[in-house]
Amino acid sequence: MSHRVFLGIGSNLGKRRENLQKAISALRKNLHIDRISKIYETQPWGFTDQPAFLNQVLSAETEMEPLELLAEIKEIEKGIGRTLTFRYGPRVIDIDILFYDDLILDEENLSIPHPMIAERAFVLVPLDEIAPQWVHPVLQQTVHDLVQHIDQQGIIPLEESTPKE
């Protein structure tokens, strides 16, 4: 059975754009990616004394179950060079599961939808670009409605996006 997933990807260390491209290429091995947002340069969130991030959101279909998808994502991050650091710290690559169908899941190592999605303009702005009518299964609001209630200052769209290939 195919599942609709939305993933957020970000990088603020090394060759940021290349890191995003590597993540998307690796994700394509097990996901059918059908929409990719523009790349946005964003200010760090949480811990602010670090370089700016490049962020994107993508939409895909997968046969993988949520924990299987999480394990795949962790392997991709590791393969690109992510190492453990402190919470909200700088990273070569970060891949988050934002939504998985309309699933509501709260496991020790995985919460879906992403628990802080409504607070993060760096996720909502690119998500609004590719899925404005997607309904948050807990908040029962569309992505477009959510983005209207968040400060979007410092979310700068770059002209280029990653091609669909």
PDB file of C-alpha atoms in Angstrom:
ATOM      1  CA  MET A   1       0.000   0.000   0.000  1.00  0.00           C
ATOM      2  CA  SER A   2       1.294   3.409  -0.932  1.00  0.00           C
ATOM      3  CA  HIS A   3       1.484   6.198   1.645  1.00  0.00           C
ATOM      4  CA  ARG A   4       1.758   9.977   1.128  1.00  0.00           C
ATOM      5  CA  VAL A   5       4.612  11.515   3.101  1.00  0.00           C
ATOM      6  CA  PHE A   6       5.979  15.004   3.449  1.00  0.00           C
ATOM      7  CA  LEU A   7       9.602  15.409   4.484  1.00  0.00           C
ATOM      8  CA  GLY A   8      11.530  18.483   5.531  1.00  0.00           C
ATOM      9  CA  ILE A   9      15.253  18.619   4.760  1.00  0.00           C
ATOM     10  CA  GLY A  10      17.822  21.128   5.936  1.00  0.00           C
ATOM     11  CA  SER A  11      21.559  21.774   6.045  1.00  0.00           C
ATOM     12  CA  ASN A  12      23.755  24.476   7.531  1.00  0.00           C
ATOM     13  CA  LEU A  13      27.230  22.923   7.387  1.00  0.00           C
ATOM     14  CA  GLY A  14      29.493  22.173   4.453  1.00  0.00           C
ATOM     15  CA  LYS A  15      28.159  22.449   0.924  1.00  0.00           C
ATOM     16  CA  ARG A  16      24.551  23.059   1.940  1.00  0.00           C
ATOM     17  CA  ARG A  17      22.923  22.874  -1.495  1.00  0.00           C
ATOM     18  CA  GLU A  18      24.918  19.754  -2.378  1.00  0.00           C
ATOM     19  CA  ASN A  19      23.850  18.155   0.920  1.00  0.00           C
ATOM     20  CA  LEU A  20      20.188  18.738   0.048  1.00  0.00           C
ATOM     21  CA  GLN A  21      20.720  17.249  -3.403  1.00  0.00           C
ATOM     22  CA  LYS A  22      22.455  14.187  -1.929  1.00  0.00           C
ATOM     23  CA  ALA A  23      19.556  13.684   0.480  1.00  0.00           C
ATOM     24  CA  ILE A  24      16.972  13.898  -2.298  1.00  0.00           C
ATOM     25  CA  SER A  25      18.957  11.482  -4.497  1.00  0.00           C
ATOM     26  CA  ALA A  26      19.244   8.976  -1.651  1.00  0.00           C
ATOM     27  CA  LEU A  27      15.546   9.310  -0.765  1.00  0.00           C
ATOM     28  CA  ARG A  28      14.597   8.565  -4.392  1.00  0.00           C
ATOM     29  CA  LYS A  29      15.866   5.006  -3.952  1.00  0.00           C
ATOM     30  CA  ASN A  30      12.834   4.081  -1.812  1.00  0.00           C
ATOM     31  CA  LEU A  31      10.376   6.927  -2.342  1.00  0.00           C
ATOM     32  CA  HIS A  32       8.589   8.256  -5.387  1.00  0.00           C
ATOM     33  CA  ILE A  33       9.164  12.005  -4.991  1.00  0.00           C
ATOM     34  CA  ASP A  34       6.577  13.990  -6.915  1.00  0.00           C
ATOM     35  CA  ARG A  35       6.899  17.534  -5.564  1.00  0.00           C
ATOM     36  CA  ILE A  36       9.868  19.510  -4.253  1.00  0.00           C
ATOM     37  CA  SER A  37       9.743  23.059  -2.941  1.00  0.00           C
ATOM     38  CA  LYS A  38      12.200  25.800  -3.768  1.00  0.00           C
ATOM     39  CA  ILE A  39      15.220  26.037  -1.541  1.00  0.00           C
ATOM     40  CA  TYR A  40      14.834  28.598   1.235  1.00  0.00           C
ATOM     41  CA  GLU A  41      17.624  30.185   3.230  1.00  0.00           C
ATOM     42  CA  THR A  42      16.493  30.444   6.831  1.00  0.00           C
ATOM     43  CA  GLN A  43      17.835  31.635  10.136  1.00  0.00           C
ATOM     44  CA  PRO A  44      18.603  28.975  12.754  1.00  0.00           C
ATOM     45  CA  TRP A  45      15.775  28.010  15.102  1.00  0.00           C
ATOM     46  CA  GLY A  46      16.266  26.993  18.731  1.00  0.00           C
ATOM     47  CA  PHE A  47      20.021  27.538  19.002  1.00  0.00           C
ATOM     48  CA  THR A  48      20.691  30.696  16.997  1.00  0.00           C
ATOM     49  CA  ASP A  49      24.501  31.017  17.206  1.00  0.00           C
ATOM     50  CA  GLN A  50      25.209  29.002  14.060  1.00  0.00           C
ATOM     51  CA  PRO A  51      25.203  29.433  10.258  1.00  0.00           C
ATOM     52  CA  ALA A  52      21.997  29.932   8.260  1.00  0.00           C
ATOM     53  CA  PHE A  53      20.208  26.855   6.936  1.00  0.00           C
ATOM     54  CA  LEU A  54      19.042  25.881   3.492  1.00  0.00           C
ATOM     55  CA  ASN A  55      15.651  24.151   3.773  1.00  0.00           C
ATOM     56  CA  GLN A  56      13.295  22.342   1.420  1.00  0.00           C
ATOM     57  CA  VAL A  57      10.150  20.253   1.710  1.00  0.00           C
ATOM     58  CA  LEU A  58       9.226  17.361  -0.538  1.00  0.00           C
ATOM     59  CA  SER A  59       6.162  15.237  -1.125  1.00  0.00           C
ATOM     60  CA  ALA A  60       6.488  11.552  -1.930  1.00  0.00           C
ATOM     61  CA  GLU A  61       4.802   8.184  -1.977  1.00  0.00           C
ATOM     62  CA  THR A  62       6.313   5.232  -0.161  1.00  0.00           C
ATOM     63  CA  GLU A  63       5.528   1.628   0.634  1.00  0.00           C
ATOM     64  CA  MET A  64       7.545   1.856   3.859  1.00  0.00           C
ATOM     65  CA  GLU A  65       5.899   1.940   7.260  1.00  0.00           C
ATOM     66  CA  PRO A  66       6.722   4.941   9.517  1.00  0.00           C
ATOM     67  CA  LEU A  67       9.457   3.332  11.640  1.00  0.00           C
ATOM     68  CA  GLU A  68      10.991   1.727   8.559  1.00  0.00           C
ATOM     69  CA  LEU A  69      11.030   5.157   6.874  1.00  0.00           C
ATOM     70  CA  LEU A  70      12.652   6.694   9.958  1.00  0.00           C
ATOM     71  CA  ALA A  71      15.380   4.024   9.937  1.00  0.00           C
ATOM     72  CA  GLU A  72      16.010   4.706   6.229  1.00  0.00           C
ATOM     73  CA  ILE A  73      16.232   8.452   6.899  1.00  0.00           C
ATOM     74  CA  LYS A  74      18.737   7.941   9.735  1.00  0.00           C
ATOM     75  CA  GLU A  75      20.933   5.834   7.423  1.00  0.00           C
ATOM     76  CA  ILE A  76      20.774   8.509   4.707  1.00  0.00           C
ATOM     77  CA  GLU A  77      21.719  11.235   7.200  1.00  0.00           C
ATOM     78  CA  LYS A  78      24.630   9.143   8.443  1.00  0.00           C
ATOM     79  CA  GLY A  79      25.750   8.433   4.869  1.00  0.00           C
ATOM     80  CA  ILE A  80      25.831  12.152   4.051  1.00  0.00           C
ATOM     81  CA  GLY A  81      27.941  12.830   7.129  1.00  0.00           C
ATOM     82  CA  ARG A  82      25.581  13.750   9.941  1.00  0.00           C
ATOM     83  CA  THR A  83      27.036  13.198  13.378  1.00  0.00           C
ATOM     84  CA  LEU A  84      25.308  13.489  16.712  1.00  0.00           C
ATOM     85  CA  THR A  85      25.407  16.964  18.181  1.00  0.00           C
ATOM     86  CA  PHE A  86      23.306  18.898  20.668  1.00  0.00           C
ATOM     87  CA  ARG A  87      19.579  19.646  20.246  1.00  0.00           C
ATOM     88  CA  TYR A  88      18.958  22.227  17.481  1.00  0.00           C
ATOM     89  CA  GLY A  89      22.686  22.364  16.782  1.00  0.00           C
ATOM     90  CA  PRO A  90      24.391  22.732  13.402  1.00  0.00           C
ATOM     91  CA  ARG A  91      24.207  19.779  11.038  1.00  0.00           C
ATOM     92  CA  VAL A  92      25.328  18.631   7.622  1.00  0.00           C
ATOM     93  CA  ILE A  93      21.838  17.246   6.926  1.00  0.00           C
ATOM     94  CA  ASP A  94      18.558  16.900   8.772  1.00  0.00           C
ATOM     95  CA  ILE A  95      15.557  15.021   7.396  1.00  0.00           C
ATOM     96  CA  ASP A  96      12.260  15.133   9.272  1.00  0.00           C
ATOM     97  CA  ILE A  97       9.015  13.284   8.652  1.00  0.00           C
ATOM     98  CA  LEU A  98       6.405  16.046   8.696  1.00  0.00           C
ATOM     99  CA  PHE A  99       3.287  14.089   7.737  1.00  0.00           C
ATOM    100  CA  TYR A 100       2.602  10.455   6.883  1.00  0.00           C
ATOM    101  CA  ASP A 101      -0.890  10.208   5.374  1.00  0.00           C
ATOM    102  CA  ASP A 102      -3.184  11.539   8.098  1.00  0.00           C
ATOM    103  CA  LEU A 103      -1.502   9.361  10.717  1.00  0.00           C
ATOM    104  CA  ILE A 104      -1.216  10.518  14.308  1.00  0.00           C
ATOM    105  CA  LEU A 105       1.639   8.641  15.976  1.00  0.00           C
ATOM    106  CA  ASP A 106       3.427   9.282  19.262  1.00  0.00           C
ATOM    107  CA  GLU A 107       6.232   6.783  19.797  1.00  0.00           C
ATOM    108  CA  GLU A 108       9.361   7.258  21.898  1.00  0.00           C
ATOM    109  CA  ASN A 109      11.537   8.024  18.862  1.00  0.00           C
ATOM    110  CA  LEU A 110       8.943   9.249  16.347  1.00  0.00           C
ATOM    111  CA  SER A 111       6.001  11.644  16.497  1.00  0.00           C
ATOM    112  CA  ILE A 112       3.820  12.225  13.431  1.00  0.00           C
ATOM    113  CA  PRO A 113       2.787  14.811  12.498  1.00  0.00           C
ATOM    114  CA  HIS A 114       6.026  16.532  13.436  1.00  0.00           C
ATOM    115  CA  PRO A 115       5.205  18.040  16.852  1.00  0.00           C
ATOM    116  CA  MET A 116       6.553  21.535  16.156  1.00  0.00           C
ATOM    117  CA  ILE A 117       5.461  21.993  12.558  1.00  0.00           C
ATOM    118  CA  ALA A 118       2.989  24.781  13.391  1.00  0.00           C
ATOM    119  CA  GLU A 119       5.792  26.813  15.031  1.00  0.00           C
ATOM    120  CA  ARG A 120       8.342  26.534  12.238  1.00  0.00           C
ATOM    121  CA  ALA A 121       8.106  28.962   9.344  1.00  0.00           C
ATOM    122  CA  PHE A 122      11.125  27.275   7.728  1.00  0.00           C
ATOM    123  CA  VAL A 123       8.909  24.201   7.291  1.00  0.00           C
ATOM    124  CA  LEU A 124       5.491  25.777   6.747  1.00  0.00           C
ATOM    125  CA  VAL A 125       6.542  28.223   4.012  1.00  0.00           C
ATOM    126  CA  PRO A 126       8.003  25.569   1.652  1.00  0.00           C
ATOM    127  CA  LEU A 127       5.207  23.146   2.600  1.00  0.00           C
ATOM    128  CA  ASP A 128       2.632  25.791   1.663  1.00  0.00           C
ATOM    129  CA  GLU A 129       4.340  26.061  -1.727  1.00  0.00           C
ATOM    130  CA  ILE A 130       3.757  22.380  -2.566  1.00  0.00           C
ATOM    131  CA  ALA A 131       0.726  21.359  -0.433  1.00  0.00           C
ATOM    132  CA  PRO A 132      -1.294  24.379   0.727  1.00  0.00           C
ATOM    133  CA  GLN A 133      -4.516  22.394   1.145  1.00  0.00           C
ATOM    134  CA  TRP A 134      -2.997  19.530   3.170  1.00  0.00           C
ATOM    135  CA  VAL A 135      -4.877  19.294   6.482  1.00  0.00           C
ATOM    136  CA  HIS A 136      -2.933  18.881   9.725  1.00  0.00           C
ATOM    137  CA  PRO A 137      -4.650  15.825  11.297  1.00  0.00           C
ATOM    138  CA  VAL A 138      -4.375  17.134  14.868  1.00  0.00           C
ATOM    139  CA  LEU A 139      -4.950  20.864  14.405  1.00  0.00           C
ATOM    140  CA  GLN A 140      -7.534  20.358  11.632  1.00  0.00           C
ATOM    141  CA  GLN A 141      -6.199  23.348   9.698  1.00  0.00           C
ATOM    142  CA  THR A 142      -4.711  23.480   6.234  1.00  0.00           C
ATOM    143  CA  VAL A 143      -1.020  24.210   5.799  1.00  0.00           C
ATOM    144  CA  HIS A 144      -2.023  27.474   4.133  1.00  0.00           C
ATOM    145  CA  ASP A 145      -4.078  28.489   7.178  1.00  0.00           C
ATOM    146  CA  LEU A 146      -1.204  27.596   9.517  1.00  0.00           C
ATOM    147  CA  VAL A 147       1.346  29.625   7.551  1.00  0.00           C
ATOM    148  CA  GLN A 148      -0.858  32.719   7.806  1.00  0.00           C
ATOM    149  CA  HIS A 149      -0.373  32.746  11.599  1.00  0.00           C
ATOM    150  CA  ILE A 150       3.419  32.538  11.753  1.00  0.00           C
ATOM    151  CA  ASP A 151       6.198  35.112  11.405  1.00  0.00           C
ATOM    152  CA  GLN A 152       7.818  34.497   8.010  1.00  0.00           C
ATOM    153  CA  GLN A 153      10.599  37.035   8.459  1.00  0.00           C
ATOM    154  CA  GLY A 154      13.995  35.600   7.543  1.00  0.00           C
ATOM    155  CA  ILE A 155      12.587  32.892   5.222  1.00  0.00           C
ATOM    156  CA  ILE A 156      14.234  33.787   1.911  1.00  0.00           C
ATOM    157  CA  PRO A 157      13.329  31.813  -1.231  1.00  0.00           C
ATOM    158  CA  LEU A 158      16.240  31.105  -3.518  1.00  0.00           C
ATOM    159  CA  GLU A 159      15.515  31.092  -7.231  1.00  0.00           C
ATOM    160  CA  GLU A 160      16.689  27.576  -7.868  1.00  0.00           C
ATOM    161  CA  SER A 161      14.999  24.409  -6.742  1.00  0.00           C
ATOM    162  CA  THR A 162      16.138  20.831  -7.056  1.00  0.00           C
ATOM    163  CA  PRO A 163      15.018  19.353 -10.389  1.00  0.00           C
ATOM    164  CA  LYS A 164      12.647  16.382 -10.369  1.00  0.00           C
ATOM    165  CA  GLU A 165      15.147  14.303 -12.416  1.00  0.00           C
TER     166      GLU A 165
END
